[in-house]
Amino acid sequence: NFILTQPHSVSESPGKTVTISCTGSGGSIASKYVQWHQQRPGSAPITLIYENSQRRFGVPDRFSGSIDSSSNSASLTISGLKTEDEADYYCQSFDIKNRGVFGGGTKLTVL
Amino acid sequence: EGQLVQSGAEVKKPGDSLKISCKGSGYDFDTYWVGWVRQMPGKGLEWMGIIYPSDSDTRYSPSFQGQVTISADRSIKTAYLQWTSLKASDTAMYFCTRHEEGTLMIDNWGQGTLVNVSS
């Protein structure tokens, strides 16, 4: 089974930069595109990043995505943190049979 | 751009059947996949499965295979998630998602349908 593992939580101060990792196991993270989704409390998720590093229309360039094949991981980096960035972030990809897989989610606290 | 509008919240008893819906508008319903995602109270997102309405090709996560049925009616641009016998553990928010045809990228989310199963 293809599994994506994220840290449970991260915290950082406003204006700083934070990186959220997403490590794959049971398969190569580079074999399928990775997406990142943001979910604010009480709201439906929205898609921020697609195809590993492409920002959806309207997503600020403070958000960037990347993958590292050597560590079999993907990363979401948020620079110039704002209090409005406080949310849960999920990485997501597909297994070899094109069945979706979500990471467990990372709670970002901006304090 | 288009949007996905889901049916309203449901309160059911264990053993009841249920079918919730997700209606697409403002885009060609036949050229996108539609999926379902579960979020149990206080928990993360779980991918359940997707359907291609044009030919009803359906793929389920192993965790949900045999537990639910995903279907679609092209004539009314609506996808469905169905249970034949609900359990208390089915209590969750369910989101429908729109996926691009080639990459299966999620590019749109429904607002969510809350299902509460309690005796």
PDB file of C-alpha atoms in Angstrom:
ATOM      1  CA  ASN A   1       0.000   0.000   0.000  1.00  0.00           C
ATOM      2  CA  PHE A   2       1.165   3.495  -0.872  1.00  0.00           C
ATOM      3  CA  ILE A   3       1.176   5.674   2.268  1.00  0.00           C
ATOM      4  CA  LEU A   4       1.891   9.390   2.700  1.00  0.00           C
ATOM      5  CA  THR A   5       3.161  10.525   6.116  1.00  0.00           C
ATOM      6  CA  GLN A   6       3.017  14.123   7.366  1.00  0.00           C
ATOM      7  CA  PRO A   7       3.995  15.695  10.681  1.00  0.00           C
ATOM      8  CA  HIS A   8       0.977  16.057  12.933  1.00  0.00           C
ATOM      9  CA  SER A   9       1.593  19.740  13.590  1.00  0.00           C
ATOM     10  CA  VAL A  10       3.964  22.634  12.926  1.00  0.00           C
ATOM     11  CA  SER A  11       4.067  26.143  14.284  1.00  0.00           C
ATOM     12  CA  GLU A  12       5.856  29.321  13.320  1.00  0.00           C
ATOM     13  CA  SER A  13       5.643  33.077  13.791  1.00  0.00           C
ATOM     14  CA  PRO A  14       4.038  35.550  11.397  1.00  0.00           C
ATOM     15  CA  GLY A  15       6.389  36.647   8.631  1.00  0.00           C
ATOM     16  CA  LYS A  16       8.529  33.520   8.891  1.00  0.00           C
ATOM     17  CA  THR A  17       8.795  30.543   6.553  1.00  0.00           C
ATOM     18  CA  VAL A  18       7.541  27.030   7.290  1.00  0.00           C
ATOM     19  CA  THR A  19       7.928  23.785   5.363  1.00  0.00           C
ATOM     20  CA  ILE A  20       5.538  20.841   5.684  1.00  0.00           C
ATOM     21  CA  SER A  21       6.869  17.468   4.595  1.00  0.00           C
ATOM     22  CA  CYS A  22       5.037  14.534   3.039  1.00  0.00           C
ATOM     23  CA  THR A  23       7.009  11.284   2.914  1.00  0.00           C
ATOM     24  CA  GLY A  24       5.950   8.393   0.725  1.00  0.00           C
ATOM     25  CA  SER A  25       6.296   4.705   1.560  1.00  0.00           C
ATOM     26  CA  GLY A  26       5.290   1.605  -0.360  1.00  0.00           C
ATOM     27  CA  GLY A  27       5.952   3.354  -3.675  1.00  0.00           C
ATOM     28  CA  SER A  28       7.793   6.171  -5.428  1.00  0.00           C
ATOM     29  CA  ILE A  29       6.436   9.650  -4.769  1.00  0.00           C
ATOM     30  CA  ALA A  30       7.776  10.702  -8.163  1.00  0.00           C
ATOM     31  CA  SER A  31       5.635   8.226 -10.090  1.00  0.00           C
ATOM     32  CA  LYS A  32       2.414  10.262  -9.684  1.00  0.00           C
ATOM     33  CA  TYR A  33       1.814  13.974  -9.197  1.00  0.00           C
ATOM     34  CA  VAL A  34       1.399  15.337  -5.659  1.00  0.00           C
ATOM     35  CA  GLN A  35      -1.242  17.901  -4.719  1.00  0.00           C
ATOM     36  CA  TRP A  36      -1.592  20.000  -1.601  1.00  0.00           C
ATOM     37  CA  HIS A  37      -4.927  21.001  -0.082  1.00  0.00           C
ATOM     38  CA  GLN A  38      -5.734  23.556   2.621  1.00  0.00           C
ATOM     39  CA  GLN A  39      -8.670  23.184   5.006  1.00  0.00           C
ATOM     40  CA  ARG A  40      -9.607  25.981   7.340  1.00  0.00           C
ATOM     41  CA  PRO A  41     -11.768  25.095  10.373  1.00  0.00           C
ATOM     42  CA  GLY A  42     -15.373  24.486   9.451  1.00  0.00           C
ATOM     43  CA  SER A  43     -14.748  24.783   5.710  1.00  0.00           C
ATOM     44  CA  ALA A  44     -14.360  22.495   2.740  1.00  0.00           C
ATOM     45  CA  PRO A  45     -10.795  21.956   1.552  1.00  0.00           C
ATOM     46  CA  ILE A  46      -9.371  23.933  -1.351  1.00  0.00           C
ATOM     47  CA  THR A  47      -6.585  22.828  -3.667  1.00  0.00           C
ATOM     48  CA  LEU A  48      -3.451  24.974  -3.469  1.00  0.00           C
ATOM     49  CA  ILE A  49      -0.816  23.075  -5.450  1.00  0.00           C
ATOM     50  CA  TYR A  50      -1.143  20.542  -8.287  1.00  0.00           C
ATOM     51  CA  GLU A  51       1.381  18.601 -10.361  1.00  0.00           C
ATOM     52  CA  ASN A  52       3.918  18.812  -7.484  1.00  0.00           C
ATOM     53  CA  SER A  53       4.647  22.529  -7.813  1.00  0.00           C
ATOM     54  CA  GLN A  54       1.965  24.359  -9.823  1.00  0.00           C
ATOM     55  CA  ARG A  55      -0.134  26.921  -7.979  1.00  0.00           C
ATOM     56  CA  ARG A  56      -3.871  26.996  -8.608  1.00  0.00           C
ATOM     57  CA  PHE A  57      -5.186  30.246  -9.990  1.00  0.00           C
ATOM     58  CA  GLY A  58      -5.451  32.818  -7.205  1.00  0.00           C
ATOM     59  CA  VAL A  59      -3.057  31.077  -4.796  1.00  0.00           C
ATOM     60  CA  PRO A  60      -0.398  33.540  -3.577  1.00  0.00           C
ATOM     61  CA  ASP A  61       3.183  32.884  -4.613  1.00  0.00           C
ATOM     62  CA  ARG A  62       4.016  32.608  -0.902  1.00  0.00           C
ATOM     63  CA  PHE A  63       2.927  28.988  -1.349  1.00  0.00           C
ATOM     64  CA  SER A  64       5.278  26.648  -3.213  1.00  0.00           C
ATOM     65  CA  GLY A  65       5.523  22.897  -3.685  1.00  0.00           C
ATOM     66  CA  SER A  66       8.353  20.557  -4.566  1.00  0.00           C
ATOM     67  CA  ILE A  67       9.343  16.918  -4.556  1.00  0.00           C
ATOM     68  CA  ASP A  68      12.655  15.226  -3.702  1.00  0.00           C
ATOM     69  CA  SER A  69      13.024  11.781  -5.253  1.00  0.00           C
ATOM     70  CA  SER A  70      16.104  10.996  -3.163  1.00  0.00           C
ATOM     71  CA  SER A  71      14.096  11.189   0.065  1.00  0.00           C
ATOM     72  CA  ASN A  72      10.827  10.052  -1.557  1.00  0.00           C
ATOM     73  CA  SER A  73       9.116  13.125  -0.207  1.00  0.00           C
ATOM     74  CA  ALA A  74       7.168  16.207  -1.196  1.00  0.00           C
ATOM     75  CA  SER A  75       7.162  19.554   0.557  1.00  0.00           C
ATOM     76  CA  LEU A  76       4.883  22.545   0.876  1.00  0.00           C
ATOM     77  CA  THR A  77       6.661  25.768   1.784  1.00  0.00           C
ATOM     78  CA  ILE A  78       4.795  28.843   2.978  1.00  0.00           C
ATOM     79  CA  SER A  79       6.800  32.052   3.229  1.00  0.00           C
ATOM     80  CA  GLY A  80       5.813  35.358   4.815  1.00  0.00           C
ATOM     81  CA  LEU A  81       3.393  33.555   7.126  1.00  0.00           C
ATOM     82  CA  LYS A  82       0.101  35.261   7.903  1.00  0.00           C
ATOM     83  CA  THR A  83      -2.395  34.418  10.627  1.00  0.00           C
ATOM     84  CA  GLU A  84      -4.882  33.529   7.867  1.00  0.00           C
ATOM     85  CA  ASP A  85      -2.595  30.656   6.847  1.00  0.00           C
ATOM     86  CA  GLU A  86      -3.524  28.853  10.055  1.00  0.00           C
ATOM     87  CA  ALA A  87      -5.229  25.696   8.785  1.00  0.00           C
ATOM     88  CA  ASP A  88      -4.820  21.966   8.169  1.00  0.00           C
ATOM     89  CA  TYR A  89      -2.739  21.016   5.137  1.00  0.00           C
ATOM     90  CA  TYR A  90      -2.989  17.691   3.313  1.00  0.00           C
ATOM     91  CA  CYS A  91      -0.737  16.189   0.676  1.00  0.00           C
ATOM     92  CA  GLN A  92      -2.425  13.826  -1.774  1.00  0.00           C
ATOM     93  CA  SER A  93      -1.362  11.576  -4.630  1.00  0.00           C
ATOM     94  CA  PHE A  94      -2.315   8.299  -6.301  1.00  0.00           C
ATOM     95  CA  ASP A  95      -1.148   4.702  -6.103  1.00  0.00           C
ATOM     96  CA  ILE A  96      -0.186   2.607  -9.135  1.00  0.00           C
ATOM     97  CA  LYS A  97      -3.851   1.743  -9.728  1.00  0.00           C
ATOM     98  CA  ASN A  98      -4.798   5.454  -9.736  1.00  0.00           C
ATOM     99  CA  ARG A  99      -6.571   5.239  -6.377  1.00  0.00           C
ATOM    100  CA  GLY A 100      -6.161   8.390  -4.322  1.00  0.00           C
ATOM    101  CA  VAL A 101      -4.148   8.595  -1.129  1.00  0.00           C
ATOM    102  CA  PHE A 102      -4.120  11.461   1.408  1.00  0.00           C
ATOM    103  CA  GLY A 103      -1.483  12.178   3.981  1.00  0.00           C
ATOM    104  CA  GLY A 104      -2.718  12.366   7.549  1.00  0.00           C
ATOM    105  CA  GLY A 105      -2.731  16.151   7.537  1.00  0.00           C
ATOM    106  CA  THR A 106      -0.612  18.788   9.286  1.00  0.00           C
ATOM    107  CA  LYS A 107      -2.068  21.438  11.574  1.00  0.00           C
ATOM    108  CA  LEU A 108      -0.287  24.751  11.032  1.00  0.00           C
ATOM    109  CA  THR A 109      -0.354  27.204  13.918  1.00  0.00           C
ATOM    110  CA  VAL A 110       0.804  30.764  13.268  1.00  0.00           C
ATOM    111  CA  LEU A 111       1.617  32.363  16.599  1.00  0.00           C
TER     112      LEU A 111
ATOM    113  CA  GLU B   1     -14.830  26.969 -13.666  1.00  0.00           C
ATOM    114  CA  GLY B   2     -18.010  25.227 -12.585  1.00  0.00           C
ATOM    115  CA  GLN B   3     -19.198  24.135  -9.187  1.00  0.00           C
ATOM    116  CA  LEU B   4     -20.319  21.087  -7.232  1.00  0.00           C
ATOM    117  CA  VAL B   5     -23.384  21.388  -5.006  1.00  0.00           C
ATOM    118  CA  GLN B   6     -24.093  18.612  -2.525  1.00  0.00           C
ATOM    119  CA  SER B   7     -27.325  17.515  -0.905  1.00  0.00           C
ATOM    120  CA  GLY B   8     -28.171  18.526   2.639  1.00  0.00           C
ATOM    121  CA  ALA B   9     -27.307  17.038   6.007  1.00  0.00           C
ATOM    122  CA  GLU B  10     -28.797  13.681   6.960  1.00  0.00           C
ATOM    123  CA  VAL B  11     -29.703  12.106  10.294  1.00  0.00           C
ATOM    124  CA  LYS B  12     -30.180   8.348  10.091  1.00  0.00           C
ATOM    125  CA  LYS B  13     -30.388   5.267  12.293  1.00  0.00           C
ATOM    126  CA  PRO B  14     -28.057   2.251  12.126  1.00  0.00           C
ATOM    127  CA  GLY B  15     -29.280  -0.127   9.435  1.00  0.00           C
ATOM    128  CA  ASP B  16     -30.892   2.597   7.349  1.00  0.00           C
ATOM    129  CA  SER B  17     -30.019   3.064   3.688  1.00  0.00           C
ATOM    130  CA  LEU B  18     -28.880   6.402   2.305  1.00  0.00           C
ATOM    131  CA  LYS B  19     -27.951   8.038  -0.993  1.00  0.00           C
ATOM    132  CA  ILE B  20     -26.335  11.491  -1.032  1.00  0.00           C
ATOM    133  CA  SER B  21     -25.781  13.540  -4.153  1.00  0.00           C
ATOM    134  CA  CYS B  22     -23.372  15.935  -5.821  1.00  0.00           C
ATOM    135  CA  LYS B  23     -24.635  18.023  -8.730  1.00  0.00           C
ATOM    136  CA  GLY B  24     -22.204  19.536 -11.199  1.00  0.00           C
ATOM    137  CA  SER B  25     -22.936  22.781 -13.031  1.00  0.00           C
ATOM    138  CA  GLY B  26     -21.118  25.214 -15.289  1.00  0.00           C
ATOM    139  CA  TYR B  27     -18.859  22.616 -16.904  1.00  0.00           C
ATOM    140  CA  ASP B  28     -18.962  19.536 -19.154  1.00  0.00           C
ATOM    141  CA  PHE B  29     -19.937  16.834 -16.635  1.00  0.00           C
ATOM    142  CA  ASP B  30     -18.863  14.061 -19.034  1.00  0.00           C
ATOM    143  CA  THR B  31     -15.208  15.058 -19.237  1.00  0.00           C
ATOM    144  CA  TYR B  32     -14.277  15.104 -15.543  1.00  0.00           C
ATOM    145  CA  TRP B  33     -14.114  12.384 -12.895  1.00  0.00           C
ATOM    146  CA  VAL B  34     -16.145  12.888  -9.714  1.00  0.00           C
ATOM    147  CA  GLY B  35     -14.888  11.547  -6.418  1.00  0.00           C
ATOM    148  CA  TRP B  36     -15.874  11.244  -2.769  1.00  0.00           C
ATOM    149  CA  VAL B  37     -13.806  11.996   0.326  1.00  0.00           C
ATOM    150  CA  ARG B  38     -14.706  11.122   3.929  1.00  0.00           C
ATOM    151  CA  GLN B  39     -13.774  13.172   6.969  1.00  0.00           C
ATOM    152  CA  MET B  40     -14.726  11.623  10.294  1.00  0.00           C
ATOM    153  CA  PRO B  41     -15.196  14.001  13.256  1.00  0.00           C
ATOM    154  CA  GLY B  42     -11.870  15.583  14.196  1.00  0.00           C
ATOM    155  CA  LYS B  43      -9.969  13.423  11.701  1.00  0.00           C
ATOM    156  CA  GLY B  44      -8.226  13.760   8.355  1.00  0.00           C
ATOM    157  CA  LEU B  45      -9.338  13.319   4.767  1.00  0.00           C
ATOM    158  CA  GLU B  46      -9.849   9.829   3.340  1.00  0.00           C
ATOM    159  CA  TRP B  47     -10.162   9.145  -0.391  1.00  0.00           C
ATOM    160  CA  MET B  48     -13.135   6.838  -1.046  1.00  0.00           C
ATOM    161  CA  GLY B  49     -13.358   6.480  -4.812  1.00  0.00           C
ATOM    162  CA  ILE B  50     -14.027   8.146  -8.138  1.00  0.00           C
ATOM    163  CA  ILE B  51     -16.334   7.688 -11.133  1.00  0.00           C
ATOM    164  CA  TYR B  52     -16.109   8.817 -14.752  1.00  0.00           C
ATOM    165  CA  PRO B  53     -19.735   9.661 -15.586  1.00  0.00           C
ATOM    166  CA  SER B  54     -19.221   9.262 -19.324  1.00  0.00           C
ATOM    167  CA  ASP B  55     -18.722   5.478 -19.086  1.00  0.00           C
ATOM    168  CA  SER B  56     -19.299   4.792 -15.342  1.00  0.00           C
ATOM    169  CA  ASP B  57     -15.697   3.587 -14.887  1.00  0.00           C
ATOM    170  CA  THR B  58     -15.392   3.471 -11.070  1.00  0.00           C
ATOM    171  CA  ARG B  59     -12.380   2.989  -8.791  1.00  0.00           C
ATOM    172  CA  TYR B  60     -12.615   2.432  -5.058  1.00  0.00           C
ATOM    173  CA  SER B  61     -10.084   2.716  -2.284  1.00  0.00           C
ATOM    174  CA  PRO B  62      -9.564  -0.779  -0.810  1.00  0.00           C
ATOM    175  CA  SER B  63     -10.870   0.569   2.516  1.00  0.00           C
ATOM    176  CA  PHE B  64     -14.238   1.427   0.999  1.00  0.00           C
ATOM    177  CA  GLN B  65     -14.651  -1.293  -1.645  1.00  0.00           C
ATOM    178  CA  GLY B  66     -17.859  -3.183  -0.864  1.00  0.00           C
ATOM    179  CA  GLN B  67     -18.879  -0.696   1.847  1.00  0.00           C
ATOM    180  CA  VAL B  68     -20.364   2.004  -0.409  1.00  0.00           C
ATOM    181  CA  THR B  69     -21.513   2.414  -4.007  1.00  0.00           C
ATOM    182  CA  ILE B  70     -20.556   5.347  -6.214  1.00  0.00           C
ATOM    183  CA  SER B  71     -22.759   6.052  -9.213  1.00  0.00           C
ATOM    184  CA  ALA B  72     -23.668   8.869 -11.589  1.00  0.00           C
ATOM    185  CA  ASP B  73     -26.586  10.025 -13.735  1.00  0.00           C
ATOM    186  CA  ARG B  74     -25.245  11.903 -16.733  1.00  0.00           C
ATOM    187  CA  SER B  75     -28.681  13.182 -17.740  1.00  0.00           C
ATOM    188  CA  ILE B  76     -28.927  15.326 -14.593  1.00  0.00           C
ATOM    189  CA  LYS B  77     -25.176  15.848 -14.073  1.00  0.00           C
ATOM    190  CA  THR B  78     -25.262  14.263 -10.649  1.00  0.00           C
ATOM    191  CA  ALA B  79     -23.012  11.802  -8.834  1.00  0.00           C
ATOM    192  CA  TYR B  80     -24.086   9.727  -5.832  1.00  0.00           C
ATOM    193  CA  LEU B  81     -22.652   7.982  -2.784  1.00  0.00           C
ATOM    194  CA  GLN B  82     -24.831   5.216  -1.414  1.00  0.00           C
ATOM    195  CA  TRP B  83     -25.017   2.937   1.620  1.00  0.00           C
ATOM    196  CA  THR B  84     -27.366  -0.044   2.014  1.00  0.00           C
ATOM    197  CA  SER B  85     -26.965  -0.413   5.776  1.00  0.00           C
ATOM    198  CA  LEU B  86     -25.458   2.469   7.721  1.00  0.00           C
ATOM    199  CA  LYS B  87     -23.337   2.051  10.835  1.00  0.00           C
ATOM    200  CA  ALA B  88     -22.588   4.552  13.573  1.00  0.00           C
ATOM    201  CA  SER B  89     -19.016   4.618  12.264  1.00  0.00           C
ATOM    202  CA  ASP B  90     -20.297   6.111   8.971  1.00  0.00           C
ATOM    203  CA  THR B  91     -20.936   9.372  10.842  1.00  0.00           C
ATOM    204  CA  ALA B  92     -18.786  11.881   8.992  1.00  0.00           C
ATOM    205  CA  MET B  93     -18.638  14.798   6.597  1.00  0.00           C
ATOM    206  CA  TYR B  94     -18.521  13.680   2.979  1.00  0.00           C
ATOM    207  CA  PHE B  95     -17.065  15.894   0.257  1.00  0.00           C
ATOM    208  CA  CYS B  96     -17.406  15.353  -3.478  1.00  0.00           C
ATOM    209  CA  THR B  97     -14.519  16.350  -5.687  1.00  0.00           C
ATOM    210  CA  ARG B  98     -13.984  17.051  -9.366  1.00  0.00           C
ATOM    211  CA  HIS B  99     -10.918  15.515 -11.006  1.00  0.00           C
ATOM    212  CA  GLU B 100      -9.293  16.466 -14.304  1.00  0.00           C
ATOM    213  CA  GLU B 101      -9.502  13.698 -16.875  1.00  0.00           C
ATOM    214  CA  GLY B 102      -5.800  13.124 -17.519  1.00  0.00           C
ATOM    215  CA  THR B 103      -3.908  13.791 -14.292  1.00  0.00           C
ATOM    216  CA  LEU B 104      -6.876  13.097 -11.967  1.00  0.00           C
ATOM    217  CA  MET B 105      -5.929  16.323 -10.222  1.00  0.00           C
ATOM    218  CA  ILE B 106      -8.639  17.589  -7.851  1.00  0.00           C
ATOM    219  CA  ASP B 107      -9.657  21.017  -9.116  1.00  0.00           C
ATOM    220  CA  ASN B 108     -12.962  21.571  -7.334  1.00  0.00           C
ATOM    221  CA  TRP B 109     -14.622  20.574  -4.050  1.00  0.00           C
ATOM    222  CA  GLY B 110     -18.240  20.397  -3.002  1.00  0.00           C
ATOM    223  CA  GLN B 111     -19.354  22.099   0.206  1.00  0.00           C
ATOM    224  CA  GLY B 112     -19.757  18.820   2.081  1.00  0.00           C
ATOM    225  CA  THR B 113     -22.674  16.717   3.355  1.00  0.00           C
ATOM    226  CA  LEU B 114     -22.829  15.845   7.040  1.00  0.00           C
ATOM    227  CA  VAL B 115     -24.145  12.348   7.747  1.00  0.00           C
ATOM    228  CA  ASN B 116     -25.047  11.550  11.369  1.00  0.00           C
ATOM    229  CA  VAL B 117     -25.895   7.929  12.162  1.00  0.00           C
ATOM    230  CA  SER B 118     -27.232   7.442  15.665  1.00  0.00           C
ATOM    231  CA  SER B 119     -29.759   5.252  17.410  1.00  0.00           C
TER     232      SER B 119
END
